[in-house]
Coordinates of C-alpha atoms in Angstrom, one line a residue:
X1 CA 88.1 158.5 74.4
X2 CA 91.6 158.7 72.3
X3 CA 92.6 156.1 69.9
X4 CA 96.0 155.9 72.1
X5 CA 94.2 155.7 75.8
X6 CA 91.9 152.7 74.3
X7 CA 94.7 150.7 73.3
X8 CA 96.4 151.2 76.3
X9 CA 93.3 149.6 78.2
X10 CA 93.0 146.6 76.0
X11 CA 96.5 146.0 76.6
X12 CA 96.3 146.1 79.9
X13 CA 93.2 143.5 79.5
X14 CA 95.0 141.1 77.9
X15 CA 98.1 141.7 80.0
X16 CA 96.1 140.8 83.1
X17 CA 94.1 138.1 81.3
X18 CA 97.2 136.5 80.0
X19 CA 98.7 136.5 83.7
X20 CA 95.8 135.1 85.1
X21 CA 96.0 132.3 82.8
X22 CA 99.3 131.4 83.5
X23 CA 98.6 131.8 87.3
X24 CA 95.7 129.1 86.7
X25 CA 98.0 126.7 84.5
X26 CA 98.2 123.8 87.1
X27 CA 101.8 122.9 88.1
X28 CA 103.4 119.1 88.5
X29 CA 105.0 118.0 91.2
X30 CA 107.6 115.2 91.6
X31 CA 107.2 113.2 94.7
X32 CA 110.5 113.2 96.1
X33 CA 111.7 109.2 97.3
X34 CA 114.3 110.7 100.4
X35 CA 111.3 112.5 102.0
X36 CA 108.1 110.1 101.4
X37 CA 107.7 106.7 103.5
X38 CA 104.2 105.5 103.1
X39 CA 103.5 104.0 106.6
X40 CA 100.9 101.3 107.9
X41 CA 99.9 99.9 110.9
X42 CA 97.9 96.4 111.2
X43 CA 96.2 94.0 114.2
X44 CA 98.6 91.6 115.5
X45 CA 96.7 88.3 116.9
X46 CA 93.4 90.0 117.8
X47 CA 94.4 92.8 119.6
X48 CA 97.0 91.7 121.6
X49 CA 99.6 94.3 119.7
X50 CA 100.0 96.6 116.7
X51 CA 102.8 96.3 114.0
X52 CA 104.1 98.8 112.2
X53 CA 105.7 99.1 109.0
X54 CA 106.4 101.4 106.2
X55 CA 107.7 101.4 102.6
X56 CA 111.1 102.5 101.8
X57 CA 110.7 102.5 98.0
X58 CA 108.1 104.8 96.3
X59 CA 107.4 107.5 93.3
X60 CA 104.6 109.3 92.1
X61 CA 103.3 112.7 90.5
X62 CA 100.9 115.2 91.9
X63 CA 99.2 117.4 89.6
X64 CA 97.7 120.8 91.3
X65 CA 95.6 123.8 90.1
X66 CA 94.9 126.2 93.1
X67 CA 92.8 128.5 91.0
X68 CA 90.3 125.7 89.7
X69 CA 90.8 123.7 92.8
X70 CA 91.6 120.4 91.3
X71 CA 94.5 118.2 91.0
X72 CA 95.3 114.6 90.9
X73 CA 98.0 111.8 92.7
X74 CA 99.4 108.7 91.1
X75 CA 101.4 107.2 93.3
X76 CA 103.6 103.7 93.0
X77 CA 104.6 102.0 96.1
X78 CA 107.4 98.8 95.6
X79 CA 106.4 96.2 98.3
X80 CA 109.2 94.1 98.2
X81 CA 110.6 97.8 100.2
X82 CA 108.3 96.9 103.2
X83 CA 110.0 96.9 106.5
X84 CA 108.4 96.0 110.3
X85 CA 111.7 96.4 111.9
X86 CA 111.6 92.3 112.5
X87 CA 113.6 90.7 109.8
X88 CA 111.3 87.4 110.0
X89 CA 108.1 89.2 109.9
X90 CA 109.2 91.4 106.8
X91 CA 110.2 88.3 105.3
X92 CA 107.0 86.6 106.1
X93 CA 104.9 89.7 105.0
X94 CA 106.2 89.4 101.2
X95 CA 105.3 85.4 100.9
X96 CA 102.7 84.3 99.1
X97 CA 100.7 83.6 102.4
X98 CA 100.4 87.4 103.0
X99 CA 101.4 90.1 100.1
X100 CA 102.8 87.8 97.5
X101 CA 105.4 90.3 96.6
X102 CA 106.7 88.1 93.9
X103 CA 103.5 88.2 92.2
X104 CA 102.5 91.7 93.0
X105 CA 105.2 94.1 93.1
X106 CA 103.8 97.1 93.1
X107 CA 101.3 99.0 94.7
X108 CA 99.6 101.8 93.0
X109 CA 97.5 104.7 94.4
X110 CA 95.3 107.2 92.0
X111 CA 93.4 109.6 92.9
X112 CA 91.5 113.3 92.8
X113 CA 92.2 116.0 95.3
X114 CA 89.0 117.4 96.5
X115 CA 87.6 119.6 99.3
X116 CA 89.6 122.5 99.3
X117 CA 89.7 125.2 101.9
X118 CA 90.0 129.0 101.4
X119 CA 93.6 129.1 101.3
X120 CA 93.5 126.9 97.7
X121 CA 94.9 123.6 100.0
X122 CA 93.4 120.3 99.3
X123 CA 92.2 118.2 102.5
X124 CA 90.9 114.9 100.8
X125 CA 91.9 112.4 98.3
X126 CA 89.4 110.6 96.7
X127 CA 90.9 107.1 94.6
X128 CA 91.7 103.9 93.9
X129 CA 94.3 101.7 95.9
X130 CA 95.8 98.7 93.7
X131 CA 96.9 96.2 96.3
X132 CA 97.5 92.1 96.0
X133 CA 96.2 92.8 92.3
X134 CA 92.9 94.2 94.1
X135 CA 91.7 97.5 93.5
X136 CA 89.4 99.0 95.6
X137 CA 88.2 102.7 96.6
X138 CA 90.1 104.0 98.9
X139 CA 90.4 107.9 100.3
X140 CA 92.7 109.9 101.6
X141 CA 92.3 112.2 104.7
X142 CA 95.2 115.6 104.0
X143 CA 95.5 116.3 107.7
X144 CA 98.2 118.9 106.6
X145 CA 99.3 120.5 103.4
X146 CA 102.0 123.2 102.8
X147 CA 103.8 125.0 100.1
X148 CA 106.9 126.3 100.7
X149 CA 111.1 126.3 98.8
X150 CA 113.0 123.9 100.0
X151 CA 116.7 124.2 101.1
X152 CA 117.6 124.2 97.4
X153 CA 115.1 126.6 96.9
X154 CA 113.0 124.7 94.8
X155 CA 109.1 124.8 95.1
X156 CA 108.1 122.2 97.4
X157 CA 104.7 120.6 98.8
X158 CA 104.7 118.8 101.7
X159 CA 101.8 116.7 103.7
X160 CA 100.6 114.6 106.3
X161 CA 98.1 112.1 105.0
X162 CA 95.9 108.8 106.6
X163 CA 93.1 106.6 105.9
X164 CA 91.9 103.1 106.9
X165 CA 90.7 100.1 104.9
X166 CA 90.3 96.5 105.5
X167 CA 92.8 94.5 103.7
X168 CA 90.8 91.2 103.5
X169 CA 88.8 93.4 101.0
X170 CA 92.5 93.1 99.0
X171 CA 92.5 89.6 99.4
X172 CA 94.9 89.9 102.2
X173 CA 93.2 87.4 105.1
X174 CA 96.0 85.9 106.5
X175 CA 95.6 85.2 110.6
X176 CA 91.5 86.1 110.1
X177 CA 90.8 82.4 110.8
X178 CA 92.4 83.0 113.7
X179 CA 90.5 86.0 114.6
X180 CA 93.8 88.7 113.7
X181 CA 91.6 92.3 112.8
X182 CA 91.5 93.2 109.4
X183 CA 91.9 97.0 109.6
X184 CA 94.8 98.9 108.3
X185 CA 95.8 102.0 109.5
X186 CA 97.9 103.9 106.4
X187 CA 100.2 107.3 107.6
X188 CA 102.0 109.1 105.1
X189 CA 104.2 111.9 105.1
X190 CA 104.8 113.4 101.6
X191 CA 107.5 115.6 99.9
X192 CA 107.1 116.5 96.1
X193 CA 108.9 119.2 94.5
X194 CA 108.1 121.1 91.6
X195 CA 108.9 120.2 87.8
X196 CA 110.4 122.9 85.8
X197 CA 108.1 122.6 82.6
X198 CA 111.4 124.1 80.7
X199 CA 113.6 120.9 81.6

């Protein structure tokens, strides 16, 4: 084997390893608040009806490493932006006998992406929700996950996410004595744009 041939092989291997390392690096995505609206539904009057609303202002960061099948989620939700679609209901939900938004203006969620499928897409999040000043474990189910360039050509990931928890675990017990059911279902559509590390 000639010296020239040997160095060509060494250079090729080095380039391949470098390329693999670049591909495997975690990618950071910034949550797009214009296309991300955590929604929720809760019982009214012990099964009489289901009230639905959404959080209109949220922000956060998602880190995804498809090669290593790891990642993280960090979200902040502005609880003063909740909206039930009925002004009186929205105003009451913010008062101190329910969410007490003045004392607890934000809700946060931090978690780890898990259960990656064969395409390198996460299908679940194991994490903790902080609501009403209380932190409890809440896991999310990722029902759909997709990444592609958006209309501006920016790499964007989107997902449809769901979860359930009992609000009394967070000290939000309004209506419990009158037979209100304590479940809350979360339904989140989320989009997040890739952050340019050079910007």
